Each structure stands twice: as C-alpha cells, then as structure tokens.
Amino acid sequence: MVQAEASPSGTDPESESVHGTPEDETARLARENHLLREKLRQSETFADRLLAVACDWRWETDAEHRFTHLSDGIERTLKLPRETFIGTTRLEQVDSHASAEEAARHKADLEARRPIRDFTYRLSDGEGRDRWCRITGVPMFAEDGTFLGYRGIARDITDEYLASQAAARSDRLLADAIDSLSEPFVLFDRDDRLVLCNRAFREMNGSLPGFTEPGQTFERMSRRTVESGVVLPFRGMTREAFIEWRLARHRNPGAAFELRRSDGICNLVIEERLQDGSTVMLLYDITERKRAEQVILEAKNQAEEANRAKSYFLASMSHELRTPLNAIIGFSDLIGEEMFGPLGSERYRDYIATIKSSGCHLLDIIHDLLDLSRIESGSFELDYSELDLDELVRECAAMGRVQDRGRPDRIVLRVEDAARHVVSDRRALRQILINLLTNALKFSDAEETVTVIVQPGRADMVQLQVVDRGIGIAPEELPIITDPFTRARDPLVRAQDGTGLGLAVSRMLAEQLGGRLSIESAVGSGTCVTVRIPRGSAALIESAAAPKATQSA
C-alpha cells in the first residue's frame, strides 16, 4: 500500500488548498478589521454630523457628576475655554434663575440616575451676556453595572427662550387687559370650547359652580344658563326653542342682540368669528339704559294721553263755545243794522261794535284751537284740488285790508306765472296766508308795506313768502316761536291781542301739506316767513278722493 508523501511544510495539502495558509488568514482578518474600523469611523462621522445639527456641544460627566469632556462647540457658543467647566458640576452652574422646583427635579434625576430631558438653565458667556442652555443626557454604566456618569448634548436656546418669554409677557399683558375689562369677555376656540374668560364674566356666573372652567362647550354652557333660569328665553319662546336659536346665532354671528337675566340685568351681546374659526363674545350691561328708555316711553305715553285728552277737551269746548258766539255775533249784526228800529243813543252803536269785534276775535281763537286739536290728533283731513295761487292770494289780501283798515295799497302782491297753479288743500293754504298776513300787518307800522311773494322753488316746490318791515323777532326766540301758545317777549308784541297759535297752526298745516315753514328775522328790521309746499299733481286729487269713495260705498 502506497502512502501519500508528506508535505514539506508538515501541513495537509488538501487543507491548505481549502483554507489557505495562515498568512492568508491573517491578511483576511486584517482586511475585515480595516473594513469594520472604516464603517465605524463613517458611522461616527455621520453621528457627529447629526449631533452637530441636533446640538451645539457634547458633554460627559463622571460618577460625581463633574464634567470630564466637553466638545469644542461650547467654546464657539459661549466664547469660553472648555477648561472653565472641566471638573465642575452642573448644579454649581445653575443660578437663581432656575426655579427651585426645576433644580430639585434635576438633582433628583441625577441621584436616581434617570435620563435627563430638556433641563434648562442660564450661563454667562465670555462677553458677560446671559445665555440659556437646554441639555439632554443618558446615564452610562460598566458591564458590571457600575455607574460611570452621564453623556449628553446641549443646545443654546437663547433666542428661542427670549422669544418665548416675550410671547409669555405679551400673553400675560393681554390676559391682564382682558381681565381688567368691566364688560364680560369670553373666547371660544374653533370647536366652540371655552378658552378663557375675564373676571367680570366669572363674577356674573358665580352662582354656577365650575361654569367657567376652560374646555367646556358653548352648547353645554348655554343649556346650563337657560335650564337653571339664569338667562330668560324671549317672550313667547320655550326654553328648548330659545336654546336652539341661541346655538344657531352663535354659529353664525350677526348683529348685536339683547339677553335678559333673572337678576334683572339686561346684556347687549356682541359676537364675532375670528379668522382661525374661534369666537369672541362681549356682553355690555345696558340695564340702566333700558330702564331710562322705559321711563321715557312711559312719560311719552302719558304725554300723548294727556295731549289726546287736551285735544278732545279743546275740540269739545270749542264746539260748545262756537254756537253761542255765533248767536252773539249774529244778534250784534241785527242790532247794529237797526233792523227793528233805531237804538237811540250813539253810544249803543259803539257798544254793539265792541261786542261784535270781541265775539269775532274769540271765534277766531276757537277756530285756531279747533285746527290745532285736529292736526295734533291726526283728524285734519286734506281736500286736494287744483288751485290758482294768484286768485287765492288776492282773496286773502282783500280780507287783510278789511281787517287792517289801513292804506289800500299797504299789501303788495308779486305772483309769478310759473308758480300760479298747484294741487293742494285750499282751506289749509288760505289759513296759512291769513295767519301770516295778520301777523305781518299787526307787528309792523301802519305806513309800512307788507309783501306777498309767490315763486317757483327747488325740486318741484312752490315758495310763498310774507315779508314785513316790522319789529322783528329776537334770535333766541326764533327756535320756539312756532311752538303752540308761544309769543315773543317784546313789550310791543305783548301789547297786541293774540294767543300765539297763528304761527304754530301755519307750521303744522305746512307740514301736513308735505312742506315746511321757516323764518328769517332781525329785531327792528322786519321778518320774512317762507312756506315751501309741493307743486302737487292730479294723482293727489285721485288719491284723496279714493278713501271718500270707499267710505260712501
């Protein structure tokens, strides 16, 4: 049997052909080690890059929490050599800026060897400026469990910290400002949950425990106020219907509205939706204003009732007085004309004339009172027709000349053709002109002329003016001179007969016709009274006739 020849190297040739020589194995292991080291270096480089982005410097401490290593980032950030911190503890660096709770919590983490998360403290850099740092770290242990210290990262958050502090100050300032408002203020987020409210709102709802806790929904708060009777539903509306209305109004804020509370308070509610979907609500206490409005309304109703009673009394008494006055005036005419024989003494003629003039004067006053009461009560009916103002003005001027018994040419008329024809109420215009002419003749010298001007006005209006050169009206009396029963305080005015109704009735009649009366006057120079009325149209005659036709039918 032939034996295989031994290899000169004393090794198995077959084994060498499979595994190679020891030198080859060593080379292979060296190459693998080099590859592992290169991967580790690359991994560490990548980790360093990540850390460079995530932090400003790295740090390590020993079991006594003293710094043993700090990366060069601390020098770039704080402008201090790292040796400044080596051998010191972080707790030695934490100043009074950190709260006692934060410092105690950090110390407890170190003693319990728990991971450190976002501990913030302040340092002074090499230029004496304050810098705020935030650290994160993990404990390190040996294979046998021995605590070795901490390793971690640190970030300079000065800009972030200062910005957050400024924002916090602004928030506190805003919160203080809102809290100092005397009106209740509420803010709901986009999900209609309570975010904040001020002291006034909390005090207003103090009877409802936990009502103003943040996070409550608007619907729950609304239901609670209504169902507890704090907020009263609108008159004629059930509680549930009112709640549904209130929720719908809150979801789509509109104009301000009023809410009444069981304690007698009335609030004006203003809601507004903000751009982010949240809602602000302000409540103004308008209780006193509503009470004042109620007092004014009651006073107005009482005044209107008194005015109606006065108008009814005047109308009743005027009718009662007018009948015997007409008899007195009629019999005065019969006696004055001596229809049943001579009177005898001439003095009787004077007495009869005085009786008649007094009766006529009293009848004129009664007519004014009747017109005033009809206008104030709304029962003065207008009868529109086509009028020739030239004819009407001449008629009134003739009556004025008879009453005045002065110069025949004392009343001067100027009627423009373009303003002659109008559609209006004859009786009302006649009364206005007679009243104005009577005043102008009464309060001006007998030798002075009184001018009546009729001319076109603006915007399809006709303008009637009565101008005199009499005693005039004081400026302070012009605003009230057209009020009923108001007379100027001038002694010359007081010496004349009158009740102060002529101008008042004229003004009211002008307004009834859709126009207005204005006065310009100067003491000692005279007065110009202007009445502006619509020119009117045939449609007015038809509209005025329609109600009468309906009534007759």
PDB file of N, CA and C in Angstrom, residues 59-66 68-69 110 113-116 137-152:
ATOM      1  N   TRP A  59     -21.235  66.638  25.895  1.00  0.00           N
ATOM      2  CA  TRP A  59     -20.636  66.673  27.220  1.00  0.00           C
ATOM      3  C   TRP A  59     -20.653  65.292  27.851  1.00  0.00           C
ATOM      4  N   GLU A  60     -19.728  65.066  28.802  1.00  0.00           N
ATOM      5  CA  GLU A  60     -19.681  63.842  29.599  1.00  0.00           C
ATOM      6  C   GLU A  60     -19.310  64.212  31.025  1.00  0.00           C
ATOM      7  N   THR A  61     -19.881  63.469  31.973  1.00  0.00           N
ATOM      8  CA  THR A  61     -19.541  63.662  33.383  1.00  0.00           C
ATOM      9  C   THR A  61     -19.142  62.315  33.979  1.00  0.00           C
ATOM     10  N   ASP A  62     -18.468  62.380  35.147  1.00  0.00           N
ATOM     11  CA  ASP A  62     -18.095  61.149  35.846  1.00  0.00           C
ATOM     12  C   ASP A  62     -19.175  60.774  36.839  1.00  0.00           C
ATOM     13  N   ALA A  63     -18.847  59.806  37.680  1.00  0.00           N
ATOM     14  CA  ALA A  63     -19.829  59.333  38.659  1.00  0.00           C
ATOM     15  C   ALA A  63     -20.180  60.402  39.676  1.00  0.00           C
ATOM     16  N   GLU A  64     -19.313  61.407  39.842  1.00  0.00           N
ATOM     17  CA  GLU A  64     -19.591  62.509  40.765  1.00  0.00           C
ATOM     18  C   GLU A  64     -20.257  63.677  40.051  1.00  0.00           C
ATOM     19  N   HIS A  65     -20.634  63.468  38.812  1.00  0.00           N
ATOM     20  CA  HIS A  65     -21.325  64.472  38.002  1.00  0.00           C
ATOM     21  C   HIS A  65     -20.447  65.666  37.656  1.00  0.00           C
ATOM     22  N   ARG A  66     -19.112  65.440  37.675  1.00  0.00           N
ATOM     23  CA  ARG A  66     -18.203  66.512  37.266  1.00  0.00           C
ATOM     24  C   ARG A  66     -17.876  66.322  35.786  1.00  0.00           C
ATOM     25  N   THR A  68     -16.078  65.817  32.528  1.00  0.00           N
ATOM     26  CA  THR A  68     -14.791  65.229  32.143  1.00  0.00           C
ATOM     27  C   THR A  68     -14.482  65.497  30.668  1.00  0.00           C
ATOM     28  N   HIS A  69     -15.526  65.803  29.901  1.00  0.00           N
ATOM     29  CA  HIS A  69     -15.312  66.073  28.489  1.00  0.00           C
ATOM     30  C   HIS A  69     -16.372  67.056  27.996  1.00  0.00           C
ATOM     31  N   LEU A 110     -30.514  63.111  38.777  1.00  0.00           N
ATOM     32  CA  LEU A 110     -29.112  62.707  38.869  1.00  0.00           C
ATOM     33  C   LEU A 110     -28.931  61.635  39.936  1.00  0.00           C
ATOM     34  N   ARG A 113     -30.231  58.505  38.838  1.00  0.00           N
ATOM     35  CA  ARG A 113     -29.554  58.088  37.604  1.00  0.00           C
ATOM     36  C   ARG A 113     -30.559  57.800  36.482  1.00  0.00           C
ATOM     37  N   ARG A 114     -31.534  58.725  36.409  1.00  0.00           N
ATOM     38  CA  ARG A 114     -32.521  58.650  35.344  1.00  0.00           C
ATOM     39  C   ARG A 114     -32.061  59.507  34.160  1.00  0.00           C
ATOM     40  N   PRO A 115     -32.561  59.244  32.967  1.00  0.00           N
ATOM     41  CA  PRO A 115     -32.231  60.093  31.818  1.00  0.00           C
ATOM     42  C   PRO A 115     -32.665  61.540  32.079  1.00  0.00           C
ATOM     43  N   ILE A 116     -31.904  62.481  31.541  1.00  0.00           N
ATOM     44  CA  ILE A 116     -32.203  63.910  31.690  1.00  0.00           C
ATOM     45  C   ILE A 116     -32.856  64.380  30.395  1.00  0.00           C
ATOM     46  N   GLY A 137     -29.467  64.079  28.427  1.00  0.00           N
ATOM     47  CA  GLY A 137     -28.390  63.111  28.654  1.00  0.00           C
ATOM     48  C   GLY A 137     -28.899  61.769  29.133  1.00  0.00           C
ATOM     49  N   VAL A 138     -28.017  60.769  29.031  1.00  0.00           N
ATOM     50  CA  VAL A 138     -28.357  59.415  29.483  1.00  0.00           C
ATOM     51  C   VAL A 138     -27.244  58.928  30.414  1.00  0.00           C
ATOM     52  N   PRO A 139     -27.584  58.128  31.417  1.00  0.00           N
ATOM     53  CA  PRO A 139     -26.554  57.592  32.316  1.00  0.00           C
ATOM     54  C   PRO A 139     -25.716  56.514  31.611  1.00  0.00           C
ATOM     55  N   MET A 140     -24.460  56.338  32.045  1.00  0.00           N
ATOM     56  CA  MET A 140     -23.559  55.304  31.491  1.00  0.00           C
ATOM     57  C   MET A 140     -23.202  54.327  32.602  1.00  0.00           C
ATOM     58  N   PHE A 141     -23.183  53.047  32.261  1.00  0.00           N
ATOM     59  CA  PHE A 141     -22.876  52.002  33.240  1.00  0.00           C
ATOM     60  C   PHE A 141     -21.825  51.065  32.636  1.00  0.00           C
ATOM     61  N   ALA A 142     -20.963  50.513  33.547  1.00  0.00           N
ATOM     62  CA  ALA A 142     -19.981  49.493  33.130  1.00  0.00           C
ATOM     63  C   ALA A 142     -20.697  48.153  32.953  1.00  0.00           C
ATOM     64  N   GLU A 143     -19.948  47.143  32.418  1.00  0.00           N
ATOM     65  CA  GLU A 143     -20.551  45.833  32.199  1.00  0.00           C
ATOM     66  C   GLU A 143     -21.038  45.205  33.488  1.00  0.00           C
ATOM     67  N   ASP A 144     -20.365  45.585  34.606  1.00  0.00           N
ATOM     68  CA  ASP A 144     -20.800  45.011  35.882  1.00  0.00           C
ATOM     69  C   ASP A 144     -21.881  45.852  36.559  1.00  0.00           C
ATOM     70  N   GLY A 145     -22.369  46.887  35.853  1.00  0.00           N
ATOM     71  CA  GLY A 145     -23.446  47.709  36.395  1.00  0.00           C
ATOM     72  C   GLY A 145     -22.978  48.915  37.166  1.00  0.00           C
ATOM     73  N   THR A 146     -21.659  49.118  37.234  1.00  0.00           N
ATOM     74  CA  THR A 146     -21.148  50.275  37.972  1.00  0.00           C
ATOM     75  C   THR A 146     -21.511  51.564  37.221  1.00  0.00           C
ATOM     76  N   PHE A 147     -22.029  52.552  37.955  1.00  0.00           N
ATOM     77  CA  PHE A 147     -22.400  53.836  37.351  1.00  0.00           C
ATOM     78  C   PHE A 147     -21.135  54.597  37.002  1.00  0.00           C
ATOM     79  N   LEU A 148     -21.041  55.026  35.750  1.00  0.00           N
ATOM     80  CA  LEU A 148     -19.837  55.722  35.284  1.00  0.00           C
ATOM     81  C   LEU A 148     -20.043  57.230  35.131  1.00  0.00           C
ATOM     82  N   GLY A 149     -21.255  57.670  34.985  1.00  0.00           N
ATOM     83  CA  GLY A 149     -21.522  59.102  34.770  1.00  0.00           C
ATOM     84  C   GLY A 149     -22.607  59.292  33.715  1.00  0.00           C
ATOM     85  N   TYR A 150     -22.609  60.490  33.115  1.00  0.00           N
ATOM     86  CA  TYR A 150     -23.611  60.831  32.099  1.00  0.00           C
ATOM     87  C   TYR A 150     -22.913  61.257  30.811  1.00  0.00           C
ATOM     88  N   ARG A 151     -23.607  61.037  29.728  1.00  0.00           N
ATOM     89  CA  ARG A 151     -23.182  61.530  28.423  1.00  0.00           C
ATOM     90  C   ARG A 151     -24.410  62.155  27.755  1.00  0.00           C
ATOM     91  N   GLY A 152     -24.183  63.338  27.138  1.00  0.00           N
ATOM     92  CA  GLY A 152     -25.342  64.000  26.549  1.00  0.00           C
ATOM     93  C   GLY A 152     -24.981  65.142  25.624  1.00  0.00           C
TER      94      GLY A 152
END
